[in-house]
mmCIF file of C-alpha atoms in Angstrom:
data_model
loop_
_atom_site.group_PDB
_atom_site.id
_atom_site.type_symbol
_atom_site.label_atom_id
_atom_site.label_comp_id
_atom_site.label_asym_id
_atom_site.label_seq_id
_atom_site.Cartn_x
_atom_site.Cartn_y
_atom_site.Cartn_z
ATOM 1 C CA MET A 1 -13.763 -13.472 28.472
ATOM 2 C CA ASN A 2 -15.066 -11.298 31.257
ATOM 3 C CA GLY A 3 -11.550 -11.702 33.084
ATOM 4 C CA THR A 4 -10.172 -10.055 29.785
ATOM 5 C CA ASP A 5 -12.504 -7.307 29.540
ATOM 6 C CA ASN A 6 -12.043 -6.472 33.498
ATOM 7 C CA GLN A 7 -8.071 -6.640 32.858
ATOM 8 C CA THR A 8 -8.466 -4.128 29.834
ATOM 9 C CA GLU A 9 -10.407 -1.802 31.933
ATOM 10 C CA ASN A 10 -7.975 -1.661 34.520
ATOM 11 C CA CYS A 11 -5.106 -1.066 32.119
ATOM 12 C CA ASN A 12 -3.668 1.848 30.906
ATOM 13 C CA VAL A 13 -0.333 0.868 29.052
ATOM 14 C CA LEU A 14 1.724 3.656 27.557
ATOM 15 C CA ASN A 15 -0.617 6.442 29.030
ATOM 16 C CA ILE A 16 -2.961 5.387 25.894
ATOM 17 C CA TYR A 17 -6.147 6.642 27.584
ATOM 18 C CA SER A 18 -7.372 10.050 28.859
ATOM 19 C CA PRO A 19 -8.134 10.543 32.432
ATOM 20 C CA GLY A 20 -11.903 9.372 32.648
ATOM 21 C CA GLU A 21 -11.895 7.841 29.020
ATOM 22 C CA SER A 22 -13.419 4.300 28.675
ATOM 23 C CA PRO A 23 -11.059 1.570 27.583
ATOM 24 C CA VAL A 24 -11.426 -0.278 24.147
ATOM 25 C CA SER A 25 -13.353 -3.787 24.806
ATOM 26 C CA ALA A 26 -10.826 -6.759 24.552
ATOM 27 C CA ALA A 27 -13.267 -8.221 21.566
ATOM 28 C CA PHE A 28 -12.690 -4.734 19.566
ATOM 29 C CA LEU A 29 -8.986 -4.833 20.382
ATOM 30 C CA THR A 30 -8.932 -8.528 19.280
ATOM 31 C CA VAL A 31 -10.409 -7.658 16.062
ATOM 32 C CA ALA A 32 -8.025 -4.772 15.345
ATOM 33 C CA LEU A 33 -5.162 -7.063 16.130
ATOM 34 C CA VAL A 34 -6.309 -9.796 13.721
ATOM 35 C CA HIS A 35 -6.688 -6.929 11.270
ATOM 36 C CA CYS A 36 -3.216 -5.681 11.777
ATOM 37 C CA TYR A 37 -1.416 -8.883 11.498
ATOM 38 C CA GLY A 38 -3.600 -9.323 8.148
ATOM 39 C CA VAL A 39 -2.244 -6.280 6.827
ATOM 40 C CA VAL A 40 1.473 -7.435 7.552
ATOM 41 C CA VAL A 41 0.898 -10.669 5.710
ATOM 42 C CA PHE A 42 -1.202 -9.310 2.547
ATOM 43 C CA GLY A 43 0.046 -6.066 2.544
ATOM 44 C CA THR A 44 3.697 -7.409 2.297
ATOM 45 C CA LEU A 45 2.391 -9.759 -0.439
ATOM 46 C CA GLY A 46 0.564 -7.449 -2.546
ATOM 47 C CA ASN A 47 3.159 -4.638 -2.328
ATOM 48 C CA THR A 48 5.521 -6.994 -3.041
ATOM 49 C CA LEU A 49 3.568 -8.032 -6.156
ATOM 50 C CA ALA A 50 3.140 -4.552 -7.453
ATOM 51 C CA LEU A 51 6.912 -3.757 -7.278
ATOM 52 C CA TRP A 52 7.882 -6.881 -9.074
ATOM 53 C CA CYS A 53 5.036 -6.018 -11.434
ATOM 54 C CA VAL A 54 6.903 -2.745 -12.050
ATOM 55 C CA GLY A 55 10.175 -3.444 -11.903
ATOM 56 C CA THR A 56 10.245 -6.071 -14.285
ATOM 57 C CA CYS A 57 7.831 -4.449 -17.093
ATOM 58 C CA THR A 58 10.106 -3.730 -20.058
ATOM 59 C CA LYS A 59 7.457 -1.307 -21.264
ATOM 60 C CA THR A 60 7.418 1.297 -18.581
ATOM 61 C CA ARG A 61 9.944 3.983 -18.364
ATOM 62 C CA ARG A 62 12.770 4.117 -15.732
ATOM 63 C CA PRO A 63 10.871 7.823 -14.521
ATOM 64 C CA VAL A 64 7.858 5.928 -14.097
ATOM 65 C CA LYS A 65 9.155 3.089 -12.279
ATOM 66 C CA VAL A 66 11.062 5.234 -9.690
ATOM 67 C CA LEU A 67 7.519 7.117 -9.227
ATOM 68 C CA LEU A 68 5.718 3.956 -8.652
ATOM 69 C CA PHE A 69 8.438 2.719 -6.508
ATOM 70 C CA SER A 70 7.786 5.748 -4.150
ATOM 71 C CA VAL A 71 4.104 4.580 -4.174
ATOM 72 C CA PHE A 72 4.698 1.299 -2.950
ATOM 73 C CA LEU A 73 7.957 0.669 -1.490
ATOM 74 C CA PRO A 74 6.972 2.795 1.680
ATOM 75 C CA ALA A 75 3.633 0.925 1.965
ATOM 76 C CA LEU A 76 5.687 -2.378 1.677
ATOM 77 C CA VAL A 77 8.059 -1.060 4.739
ATOM 78 C CA VAL A 78 4.877 0.102 6.479
ATOM 79 C CA CYS A 79 3.373 -3.298 6.615
ATOM 80 C CA LEU A 80 6.689 -5.051 7.480
ATOM 81 C CA ALA A 81 8.461 -2.546 9.972
ATOM 82 C CA THR A 82 5.576 -0.496 11.471
ATOM 83 C CA ARG A 83 2.535 -2.944 11.827
ATOM 84 C CA PRO A 84 4.114 -5.446 13.975
ATOM 85 C CA VAL A 85 4.957 -2.747 16.540
ATOM 86 C CA ILE A 86 0.930 -1.499 16.554
ATOM 87 C CA GLY A 87 0.156 -5.256 16.896
ATOM 88 C CA GLU A 88 2.235 -5.575 20.021
ATOM 89 C CA ILE A 89 0.565 -2.313 21.543
ATOM 90 C CA ARG A 90 -2.591 -3.982 20.904
ATOM 91 C CA ILE A 91 -1.262 -6.980 22.649
ATOM 92 C CA ALA A 92 -0.058 -4.999 25.653
ATOM 93 C CA LEU A 93 -3.417 -3.535 25.966
ATOM 94 C CA LEU A 94 -5.068 -6.931 25.622
ATOM 95 C CA THR A 95 -2.741 -8.526 28.251
ATOM 96 C CA CYS A 96 -2.090 -5.240 30.366
ATOM 97 C CA ASP A 97 1.756 -5.822 29.891
ATOM 98 C CA ILE A 98 3.242 -2.700 30.754
ATOM 99 C CA HIS A 99 6.494 -3.834 29.885
ATOM 100 C CA ARG A 100 6.021 -5.419 26.368
ATOM 101 C CA VAL A 101 6.513 -2.333 24.212
ATOM 102 C CA SER A 102 8.738 0.829 25.542
ATOM 103 C CA VAL A 103 7.877 4.410 24.676
ATOM 104 C CA VAL A 104 10.894 5.117 22.751
ATOM 105 C CA VAL A 105 9.935 2.079 20.574
ATOM 106 C CA VAL A 106 6.513 3.775 20.074
ATOM 107 C CA GLN A 107 7.661 7.288 19.377
ATOM 108 C CA ILE A 108 10.224 6.042 16.915
ATOM 109 C CA ASN A 109 7.604 3.761 14.992
ATOM 110 C CA MET A 110 5.328 6.545 14.826
ATOM 111 C CA VAL A 111 7.843 8.800 13.293
ATOM 112 C CA VAL A 112 8.816 6.169 11.070
ATOM 113 C CA TYR A 113 5.320 5.387 10.054
ATOM 114 C CA ASN A 114 4.331 9.175 9.748
ATOM 115 C CA ILE A 115 7.281 9.647 7.046
ATOM 116 C CA LEU A 116 6.175 6.560 4.997
ATOM 117 C CA ALA A 117 2.756 7.189 4.911
ATOM 118 C CA GLN A 118 3.317 10.762 3.956
ATOM 119 C CA ILE A 119 5.646 9.866 1.147
ATOM 120 C CA GLU A 120 3.472 7.302 0.016
ATOM 121 C CA LEU A 121 0.061 9.778 -0.012
ATOM 122 C CA THR A 122 2.481 12.658 -1.708
ATOM 123 C CA ALA A 123 3.815 10.008 -4.256
ATOM 124 C CA ILE A 124 0.353 9.180 -5.479
ATOM 125 C CA ALA A 125 -0.445 13.028 -6.042
ATOM 126 C CA ALA A 126 2.873 13.326 -7.909
ATOM 127 C CA VAL A 127 1.746 10.476 -10.080
ATOM 128 C CA ALA A 128 -1.731 12.002 -10.952
ATOM 129 C CA VAL A 129 -0.225 15.397 -11.498
ATOM 130 C CA VAL A 130 2.486 13.873 -13.977
ATOM 131 C CA ARG A 131 -0.267 11.669 -15.650
ATOM 132 C CA ALA A 132 -2.347 14.789 -16.002
ATOM 133 C CA VAL A 133 0.296 16.960 -17.628
ATOM 134 C CA SER A 134 1.133 14.227 -19.959
ATOM 135 C CA VAL A 135 -2.588 13.678 -20.923
ATOM 136 C CA TRP A 136 -2.962 17.868 -21.065
ATOM 137 C CA ALA A 137 0.152 18.077 -23.089
ATOM 138 C CA PRO A 138 1.196 14.883 -24.857
ATOM 139 C CA GLN A 139 3.622 16.591 -27.144
ATOM 140 C CA ARG A 140 5.594 18.287 -23.955
ATOM 141 C CA GLN A 141 8.749 16.491 -23.190
ATOM 142 C CA ALA A 142 7.949 13.786 -20.394
ATOM 143 C CA LEU A 143 9.592 14.115 -17.104
ATOM 144 C CA GLY A 144 13.013 12.827 -17.103
ATOM 145 C CA LEU A 145 14.662 10.502 -14.856
ATOM 146 C CA ARG A 146 16.858 13.442 -13.337
ATOM 147 C CA GLY A 147 13.670 15.513 -12.628
ATOM 148 C CA THR A 148 12.161 12.583 -11.208
ATOM 149 C CA VAL A 149 14.599 11.746 -8.748
ATOM 150 C CA VAL A 150 14.542 15.492 -7.685
ATOM 151 C CA LEU A 151 11.136 15.130 -7.360
ATOM 152 C CA VAL A 152 11.036 12.182 -5.227
ATOM 153 C CA THR A 153 13.885 13.289 -3.117
ATOM 154 C CA ALA A 154 11.823 16.707 -2.014
ATOM 155 C CA ILE A 155 8.861 14.540 -1.185
ATOM 156 C CA CYS A 156 11.193 12.412 0.940
ATOM 157 C CA VAL A 157 12.719 15.395 2.775
ATOM 158 C CA TYR A 158 9.619 17.017 3.307
ATOM 159 C CA SER A 159 8.040 14.034 4.747
ATOM 160 C CA ILE A 160 10.970 13.514 7.091
ATOM 161 C CA LEU A 161 10.877 16.963 8.125
ATOM 162 C CA THR A 162 7.342 17.263 9.213
ATOM 163 C CA GLY A 163 7.832 13.746 10.423
ATOM 164 C CA LEU A 164 10.580 14.905 12.881
ATOM 165 C CA GLY A 165 8.123 18.190 13.921
ATOM 166 C CA VAL A 166 5.593 15.584 14.986
ATOM 167 C CA LEU A 167 8.256 13.926 17.095
ATOM 168 C CA VAL A 168 9.589 16.930 18.583
ATOM 169 C CA MET A 169 5.805 18.167 19.538
ATOM 170 C CA VAL A 170 5.062 14.491 21.065
ATOM 171 C CA VAL A 171 8.283 14.583 23.334
ATOM 172 C CA THR A 172 7.769 18.109 24.573
ATOM 173 C CA ASP A 173 4.033 17.253 25.061
ATOM 174 C CA GLU A 174 2.616 20.127 22.955
ATOM 175 C CA MET A 175 0.593 18.320 20.729
ATOM 176 C CA ASP A 176 -2.472 19.402 22.780
ATOM 177 C CA HIS A 177 -1.397 23.150 23.210
ATOM 178 C CA LEU A 178 -0.620 23.362 19.353
ATOM 179 C CA ARG A 179 -3.650 21.489 18.126
ATOM 180 C CA ILE A 180 -4.521 24.082 15.459
ATOM 181 C CA LEU A 181 -0.992 23.932 14.019
ATOM 182 C CA VAL A 182 -1.446 19.658 14.195
ATOM 183 C CA THR A 183 -4.713 20.399 12.198
ATOM 184 C CA VAL A 184 -3.320 22.269 9.508
ATOM 185 C CA LEU A 185 -0.598 19.782 9.426
ATOM 186 C CA PHE A 186 -2.834 16.799 9.202
ATOM 187 C CA PHE A 187 -4.517 18.874 6.523
ATOM 188 C CA ILE A 188 -1.412 19.419 4.329
ATOM 189 C CA ASN A 189 -0.154 16.081 4.685
ATOM 190 C CA THR A 190 -3.333 13.903 4.355
ATOM 191 C CA THR A 191 -6.268 15.762 2.863
ATOM 192 C CA LEU A 192 -4.447 18.417 0.326
ATOM 193 C CA PRO A 193 -2.732 15.385 -1.320
ATOM 194 C CA ALA A 194 -5.984 13.536 -1.871
ATOM 195 C CA LEU A 195 -7.796 16.755 -2.882
ATOM 196 C CA ILE A 196 -4.662 17.405 -5.714
ATOM 197 C CA THR A 197 -4.883 13.888 -6.895
ATOM 198 C CA ALA A 198 -8.692 13.882 -7.257
ATOM 199 C CA GLY A 199 -8.395 17.445 -8.983
ATOM 200 C CA ALA A 200 -5.881 15.626 -11.541
ATOM 201 C CA TYR A 201 -7.803 12.671 -12.450
ATOM 202 C CA VAL A 202 -11.009 14.512 -12.910
ATOM 203 C CA LEU A 203 -8.756 16.928 -15.153
ATOM 204 C CA MET A 204 -7.617 13.623 -17.017
ATOM 205 C CA ILE A 205 -10.496 11.834 -17.543
ATOM 206 C CA TYR A 206 -12.200 14.912 -19.151
ATOM 207 C CA ILE A 207 -9.002 15.493 -21.226
ATOM 208 C CA LEU A 208 -9.238 11.814 -21.927
ATOM 209 C CA GLN A 209 -13.005 11.924 -23.124
ATOM 210 C CA ARG A 210 -12.749 15.006 -25.089
ATOM 211 C CA ASN A 211 -9.770 13.588 -27.117
ATOM 212 C CA LYS A 212 -10.851 10.253 -27.528
ATOM 213 C CA ARG A 213 -11.585 10.575 -31.388
ATOM 214 C CA ARG A 214 -8.524 12.694 -31.830
ATOM 215 C CA LEU A 215 -6.430 10.118 -30.222
ATOM 216 C CA ALA A 216 -8.063 7.403 -32.585
ATOM 217 C CA ALA A 217 -7.268 8.959 -35.598
ATOM 218 C CA SER A 218 -4.680 6.562 -36.638
ATOM 219 C CA GLN A 219 -4.069 2.827 -35.777
ATOM 220 C CA HIS A 220 -0.763 3.631 -34.039
ATOM 221 C CA GLN A 221 -2.441 6.444 -32.065
ATOM 222 C CA GLN A 222 -5.242 4.348 -30.693
ATOM 223 C CA ARG A 223 -2.964 1.854 -29.499
ATOM 224 C CA GLU A 224 -1.183 4.771 -27.639
ATOM 225 C CA ALA A 225 -4.258 5.853 -26.206
ATOM 226 C CA THR A 226 -5.273 2.383 -24.955
ATOM 227 C CA THR A 227 -1.720 2.161 -22.995
ATOM 228 C CA MET A 228 -2.442 5.721 -21.700
ATOM 229 C CA ASP A 229 -5.844 4.728 -20.510
ATOM 230 C CA GLN A 230 -4.418 1.405 -19.027
ATOM 231 C CA ALA A 231 -2.031 3.282 -16.590
ATOM 232 C CA THR A 232 -4.527 5.820 -15.694
ATOM 233 C CA ARG A 233 -6.907 3.221 -14.802
ATOM 234 C CA ALA A 234 -4.663 1.228 -12.730
ATOM 235 C CA MET A 235 -3.636 4.269 -10.847
ATOM 236 C CA LEU A 236 -7.296 5.684 -10.748
ATOM 237 C CA ALA A 237 -8.310 2.465 -8.928
ATOM 238 C CA VAL A 238 -5.542 3.289 -6.372
ATOM 239 C CA PHE A 239 -6.554 6.796 -6.080
ATOM 240 C CA ILE A 240 -10.205 5.454 -5.278
ATOM 241 C CA SER A 241 -8.951 2.820 -2.855
ATOM 242 C CA ASN A 242 -7.125 5.609 -1.112
ATOM 243 C CA LEU A 243 -10.499 7.946 -1.102
ATOM 244 C CA VAL A 244 -12.335 4.733 0.442
ATOM 245 C CA PHE A 245 -10.054 4.256 2.952
ATOM 246 C CA GLY A 246 -8.473 7.543 3.555
ATOM 247 C CA LEU A 247 -10.719 10.191 3.553
ATOM 248 C CA PRO A 248 -12.300 8.914 6.910
ATOM 249 C CA HIS A 249 -8.934 9.020 8.250
ATOM 250 C CA SER A 250 -8.306 12.430 6.969
ATOM 251 C CA ILE A 251 -11.374 13.654 8.489
ATOM 252 C CA TYR A 252 -10.457 12.082 11.833
ATOM 253 C CA HIS A 253 -7.479 14.043 12.126
ATOM 254 C CA LEU A 254 -9.305 17.064 11.311
ATOM 255 C CA MET A 255 -11.511 16.805 14.398
ATOM 256 C CA GLY A 256 -9.219 17.169 17.468
ATOM 257 C CA LYS A 257 -8.302 14.993 20.008
ATOM 258 C CA GLN A 258 -10.637 11.923 19.896
ATOM 259 C CA PRO A 259 -11.201 8.515 22.391
ATOM 260 C CA HIS A 260 -8.624 5.835 21.733
ATOM 261 C CA PHE A 261 -11.322 3.837 20.452
ATOM 262 C CA MET A 262 -11.797 6.233 17.330
ATOM 263 C CA ASN A 263 -8.061 6.053 17.135
ATOM 264 C CA ILE A 264 -8.225 2.456 16.490
ATOM 265 C CA LEU A 265 -11.350 2.456 14.240
ATOM 266 C CA PHE A 266 -10.298 5.051 11.883
ATOM 267 C CA HIS A 267 -6.811 3.754 11.716
ATOM 268 C CA VAL A 268 -7.712 0.042 10.880
ATOM 269 C CA LEU A 269 -9.979 1.598 8.143
ATOM 270 C CA PHE A 270 -7.032 3.599 6.842
ATOM 271 C CA SER A 271 -4.270 0.914 6.964
ATOM 272 C CA THR A 272 -6.634 -1.304 4.877
ATOM 273 C CA HIS A 273 -5.440 0.790 1.860
ATOM 274 C CA PHE A 274 -1.687 -0.885 2.269
ATOM 275 C CA VAL A 275 -3.600 -3.941 1.011
ATOM 276 C CA MET A 276 -6.259 -2.574 -1.378
ATOM 277 C CA ASP A 277 -4.013 -0.162 -2.922
ATOM 278 C CA PRO A 278 -1.295 -2.746 -4.812
ATOM 279 C CA LEU A 279 -4.190 -5.008 -5.214
ATOM 280 C CA ALA A 280 -6.134 -2.934 -6.946
ATOM 281 C CA PHE A 281 -3.093 -1.500 -9.129
ATOM 282 C CA VAL A 282 -2.166 -4.729 -10.414
ATOM 283 C CA TRP A 283 -5.826 -6.086 -11.083
ATOM 284 C CA PHE A 284 -6.875 -3.020 -13.104
ATOM 285 C CA ASN A 285 -3.342 -3.001 -15.042
ATOM 286 C CA SER A 286 -4.726 -5.934 -17.703
ATOM 287 C CA CYS A 287 -0.703 -6.406 -18.408
ATOM 288 C CA TYR A 288 0.282 -6.838 -14.966
ATOM 289 C CA ARG A 289 -2.799 -9.138 -14.137
ATOM 290 C CA ARG A 290 -2.057 -11.390 -17.089
ATOM 291 C CA ARG A 291 1.635 -11.644 -16.215
ATOM 292 C CA VAL A 292 0.813 -12.457 -12.667
ATOM 293 C CA PHE A 293 -1.761 -15.101 -13.814
ATOM 294 C CA SER A 294 1.022 -16.409 -16.163
ATOM 295 C CA ARG A 295 3.307 -16.855 -13.391
ATOM 296 C CA MET A 296 1.099 -18.303 -11.024
ATOM 297 C CA LYS A 297 0.085 -21.006 -13.626
ATOM 298 C CA LYS A 298 3.749 -21.594 -14.209
ATOM 299 C CA VAL A 299 4.783 -22.060 -10.338
ATOM 300 C CA THR A 300 1.397 -24.187 -10.090
ATOM 301 C CA GLN A 301 2.466 -26.443 -12.788
ATOM 302 C CA SER A 302 5.920 -26.946 -11.852
ATOM 303 C CA LEU A 303 5.103 -27.760 -7.909
ATOM 304 C CA SER A 304 2.315 -30.138 -9.491
ATOM 305 C CA SER A 305 4.801 -31.663 -11.760
ATOM 306 C CA VAL A 306 7.411 -32.508 -8.842
ATOM 307 C CA PRO A 307 5.490 -35.111 -6.935
ATOM 308 C CA THR A 308 4.049 -36.554 -9.893
ATOM 309 C CA SER A 309 7.450 -37.270 -11.526
ATOM 310 C CA SER A 310 8.914 -38.488 -7.804
ATOM 311 C CA PHE A 311 5.909 -41.128 -7.941
ATOM 312 C CA LEU A 312 6.620 -42.063 -11.915
ATOM 313 C CA HIS A 313 10.275 -42.485 -10.912
ATOM 314 C CA ALA A 314 9.673 -44.554 -7.878
ATOM 315 C CA SER A 315 7.027 -46.799 -9.535
ATOM 316 C CA SER A 316 8.944 -47.601 -12.777
ATOM 317 C CA VAL A 317 9.262 -51.272 -12.556
ATOM 318 C CA SER A 318 7.650 -52.519 -15.134
ATOM 319 C CA PRO A 319 8.213 -51.714 -19.072
ATOM 320 C CA SER A 320 4.973 -50.243 -19.583
ATOM 321 C CA ASP A 321 5.567 -47.873 -16.613
ATOM 322 C CA HIS A 322 8.806 -47.211 -17.782
ATOM 323 C CA HIS A 323 7.404 -45.806 -21.013
ATOM 324 C CA LEU A 324 4.675 -43.884 -19.357
ATOM 325 C CA HIS A 325 7.424 -42.259 -17.417
ATOM 326 C CA HIS A 326 9.433 -41.344 -20.577
ATOM 327 C CA HIS A 327 6.194 -40.095 -22.277
ATOM 328 C CA ASP A 328 5.617 -37.578 -19.530
ATOM 329 C CA SER A 329 9.344 -36.275 -19.782
ATOM 330 C CA ASP A 330 8.730 -35.415 -23.554
ATOM 331 C CA PRO A 331 10.898 -32.047 -23.800
ATOM 332 C CA LYS A 332 8.526 -30.559 -25.979
ATOM 333 C CA GLU A 333 6.122 -30.657 -23.353
ATOM 334 C CA GLU A 334 8.653 -29.398 -20.819
ATOM 335 C CA ASN A 335 9.171 -26.696 -23.306
ATOM 336 C CA VAL A 336 5.387 -25.424 -23.348
ATOM 337 C CA CYS A 337 5.594 -25.268 -19.728
#
């Protein structure tokens, strides 16, 4: 342990540490590394699950599906593509392996991550605004597929341009000289979407409470209001998760240049939302939650029936055993499962 700490103290892979900056301890790097690969595994599973729920839901309109895909698909790619590179950087710092990760790979990973994270945050704000408009003016025509595609395309183009802009500043080593511009950019890209989302949900909750009696005037409208609350509740859970794990990250980027320890700490906190967002989204939508539990139950039953069937087949040497095997293969029971 002491040897690793000493090695870390004398190591400055990729020139991560500023002159005179104390290196991050090996213990903290190890915790951050474990967390990073936890995000890779559970973030991939969670976002895949959310995408499956949205993609296979017959009640969700296609424009809404496009918007929700623009939230969870970038998060999935972040977990699969960019987190492993971050893990490699932390291993390089732990082992003081200067050849483990190249500067070019780190820069490409940073750009891809910035673009995808920006798309996700802006898409969450867009979903909140679209939901707020639909609650504010239910008689207004809902956003169509073409309009949704245009909106998502605009979000992607903006995110790509800002991501490339950050890359230019990093490559030309202008980040420190353009600190005010960088701060403004991070405010627009990280803090502003959170403020827009918060405003949209405050407005939505206020309108829902005000119109609760009006929406419950008829049985049909009551069912419609319940469905609306269901979708709002699920995305509200995503926003709260983003607020808890993302707001400190936004504040960190408004604080100017900080030691690498702070960078790791706030990005560990922020990257947790790539796991919590999809899980909160599925859990707080009771329709999705029931479908997931039902599918898990079917998979568990099918897996448990395989060894049972094999055992009964192998042990069918007596008439009584043959009768038991025949009983367990009842077609009615198979249809129920």
